């Protein structure tokens, strides 16, 4: 009797765990399908006709998520061309995404140029500041990187990325100056 109760409990637990796993798998499949459908729809539309800046940006962002950086750059550049002069806030976001696409391809100078464009439009754009700092780090421009991270912290004192990177850079710069 006791063994059969124990077996039922194990089976119930196993069934519960499998149900939870199935839920997450189905949810991920639905999400992936939705993304692929949107990607397909946008690619199809934008190859046939001119789209809006939002559509080009959305497609560029989806391609970034899929790590198709070269294609993403093309659509993000199109998004910038479609934006009007009065849409500067969105232009900053597109420049930041474009900077990320170049950064991912290790084209740090182009990434830096786009991050700076985003910051010219929106000076306290913390994500662009963090990204610019990271680009400077990759180019071994540690003083500039630290300066940018400190700007990010001035704009958003609780920014964990800027805090962590700035602390790390300060330690490295002190260690370097101690060796001299």
Coordinates of C-alpha atoms in Angstrom, one line a residue:
X1 CA 0.0 0.0 0.0
X2 CA 2.7 2.4 1.0
X3 CA 4.8 1.6 -2.1
X4 CA 1.9 2.3 -4.4
X5 CA 1.2 5.7 -2.7
X6 CA 4.9 6.5 -3.1
X7 CA 4.8 5.5 -6.8
X8 CA 1.7 7.7 -7.3
X9 CA 3.5 10.6 -5.7
X10 CA 6.5 10.1 -7.9
X11 CA 4.3 9.9 -11.0
X12 CA 2.4 13.0 -10.0
X13 CA 5.7 14.9 -9.5
X14 CA 7.0 13.7 -12.8
X15 CA 3.8 14.6 -14.6
X16 CA 3.9 18.0 -13.0
X17 CA 7.5 18.6 -14.1
X18 CA 6.8 17.4 -17.6
X19 CA 3.8 19.7 -17.8
X20 CA 5.9 22.7 -16.8
X21 CA 8.6 21.8 -19.3
X22 CA 6.0 21.4 -22.0
X23 CA 4.5 24.7 -21.2
X24 CA 7.8 26.5 -21.6
X25 CA 8.6 24.6 -24.8
X26 CA 5.2 25.5 -26.4
X27 CA 5.6 29.1 -25.3
X28 CA 9.1 29.3 -26.9
X29 CA 7.8 27.7 -30.1
X30 CA 4.9 30.2 -30.3
X31 CA 7.3 33.1 -29.7
X32 CA 9.8 31.9 -32.3
X33 CA 7.0 31.4 -34.8
X34 CA 5.7 34.9 -34.2
X35 CA 9.2 36.3 -34.7
X36 CA 9.8 34.3 -37.9
X37 CA 6.4 35.3 -39.2
X38 CA 7.1 39.0 -38.6
X39 CA 10.5 38.6 -40.1
X40 CA 9.2 36.9 -43.2
X41 CA 6.3 39.4 -43.6
X42 CA 8.6 42.4 -43.3
X43 CA 11.2 41.1 -45.6
X44 CA 8.6 40.2 -48.2
X45 CA 6.9 43.7 -47.9
X46 CA 10.2 45.7 -48.0
X47 CA 11.6 43.9 -51.0
X48 CA 8.4 44.8 -53.0
X49 CA 7.8 48.3 -51.8
X50 CA 9.2 51.1 -49.7
X51 CA 8.4 50.8 -46.0
X52 CA 8.2 53.1 -43.0
X53 CA 11.2 53.9 -40.8
X54 CA 9.5 51.8 -38.1
X55 CA 9.3 48.7 -40.4
X56 CA 12.9 49.0 -41.4
X57 CA 13.9 49.4 -37.8
X58 CA 11.8 46.5 -36.7
X59 CA 13.3 44.3 -39.4
X60 CA 16.8 45.5 -38.6
X61 CA 16.2 44.7 -34.9
X62 CA 15.0 41.2 -35.7
X63 CA 18.0 40.5 -37.8
X64 CA 20.3 41.8 -34.9
X65 CA 18.6 39.3 -32.6
X66 CA 19.3 36.5 -35.2
X67 CA 23.0 37.8 -35.4
X68 CA 22.6 38.7 -39.1
X69 CA 24.6 41.9 -38.6
X70 CA 25.4 42.8 -42.2
X71 CA 21.7 42.5 -43.2
X72 CA 20.7 44.4 -40.1
X73 CA 23.0 47.3 -41.0
X74 CA 21.3 47.7 -44.4
X75 CA 17.8 47.9 -42.9
X76 CA 18.8 50.2 -40.1
X77 CA 20.4 52.5 -42.6
X78 CA 17.2 52.5 -44.5
X79 CA 15.3 53.3 -41.3
X80 CA 17.5 56.4 -40.8
X81 CA 16.9 57.6 -44.3
X82 CA 13.1 57.3 -43.8
X83 CA 13.1 59.2 -40.5
X84 CA 12.1 62.9 -40.7
X85 CA 14.0 65.7 -39.1
X86 CA 11.4 66.0 -36.4
X87 CA 11.9 62.3 -35.3
X88 CA 15.2 62.8 -33.5
X89 CA 14.3 60.5 -30.5
X90 CA 13.8 57.5 -32.8
X91 CA 16.9 58.5 -34.8
X92 CA 19.0 58.1 -31.6
X93 CA 17.6 54.6 -31.0
X94 CA 18.3 53.6 -34.7
X95 CA 21.9 55.0 -34.4
X96 CA 22.4 53.0 -31.3
X97 CA 21.2 49.8 -33.0
X98 CA 23.4 50.5 -36.0
X99 CA 26.3 51.0 -33.6
X100 CA 25.6 47.7 -32.0
X101 CA 25.5 46.0 -35.5
X102 CA 28.9 47.4 -36.3
X103 CA 30.3 46.6 -32.9
X104 CA 29.2 43.0 -33.3
X105 CA 31.2 42.9 -36.6
X106 CA 34.2 44.4 -34.8
X107 CA 34.0 47.6 -36.8
X108 CA 34.6 49.7 -33.7
X109 CA 35.2 53.0 -35.5
X110 CA 31.8 52.8 -37.2
X111 CA 30.2 51.7 -34.0
X112 CA 31.7 54.7 -32.1
X113 CA 30.5 57.1 -34.8
X114 CA 27.0 55.8 -34.5
X115 CA 26.9 55.9 -30.7
X116 CA 28.2 59.5 -30.8
X117 CA 25.4 60.4 -33.3
X118 CA 22.9 58.9 -30.9
X119 CA 24.4 60.9 -28.0
X120 CA 24.4 64.1 -30.1
X121 CA 20.6 63.6 -30.4
X122 CA 20.0 62.4 -26.9
X123 CA 23.0 63.2 -24.6
X124 CA 21.7 61.3 -21.6
X125 CA 21.0 58.1 -23.6
X126 CA 22.6 55.7 -21.1
X127 CA 22.5 52.6 -23.3
X128 CA 24.4 54.4 -26.0
X129 CA 26.9 55.7 -23.3
X130 CA 27.5 52.1 -22.1
X131 CA 27.9 50.9 -25.7
X132 CA 30.3 53.7 -26.5
X133 CA 32.4 52.9 -23.4
X134 CA 32.5 49.3 -24.4
X135 CA 33.7 50.2 -27.9
X136 CA 36.4 52.4 -26.5
X137 CA 37.5 49.5 -24.3
X138 CA 37.7 47.2 -27.3
X139 CA 39.9 49.8 -29.0
X140 CA 42.1 49.9 -25.8
X141 CA 41.1 53.6 -25.2
X142 CA 40.7 53.1 -21.5
X143 CA 40.7 56.7 -20.4
X144 CA 37.9 57.6 -22.9
X145 CA 36.0 54.5 -21.9
X146 CA 36.2 55.5 -18.2
X147 CA 35.1 59.0 -19.0
X148 CA 32.1 57.7 -20.9
X149 CA 31.1 55.3 -18.1
X150 CA 31.3 58.2 -15.6
X151 CA 29.0 60.2 -17.8
X152 CA 26.6 57.2 -17.8
X153 CA 26.7 57.1 -14.0
X154 CA 26.1 60.9 -13.8
X155 CA 23.0 60.4 -15.9
X156 CA 21.9 57.2 -14.1
X157 CA 23.7 56.6 -10.8
X158 CA 22.3 53.1 -10.4
X159 CA 23.6 51.9 -13.8
X160 CA 25.1 48.5 -12.8
X161 CA 26.9 48.1 -16.2
X162 CA 28.6 51.5 -16.0
X163 CA 29.5 50.9 -12.3
X164 CA 31.0 47.6 -12.9
X165 CA 33.0 48.7 -16.0
X166 CA 34.2 51.9 -14.4
X167 CA 35.4 50.2 -11.3
X168 CA 37.2 47.6 -13.4
X169 CA 38.8 50.3 -15.6
X170 CA 39.9 52.4 -12.5
X171 CA 41.7 49.3 -11.1
X172 CA 43.3 48.6 -14.4
X173 CA 44.4 52.2 -14.9
X174 CA 45.8 52.3 -11.3
X175 CA 47.7 49.1 -11.9
X176 CA 49.1 50.4 -15.1
X177 CA 50.2 53.7 -13.5
X178 CA 51.8 51.8 -10.6
X179 CA 53.9 49.8 -13.0
X180 CA 55.3 53.0 -14.6

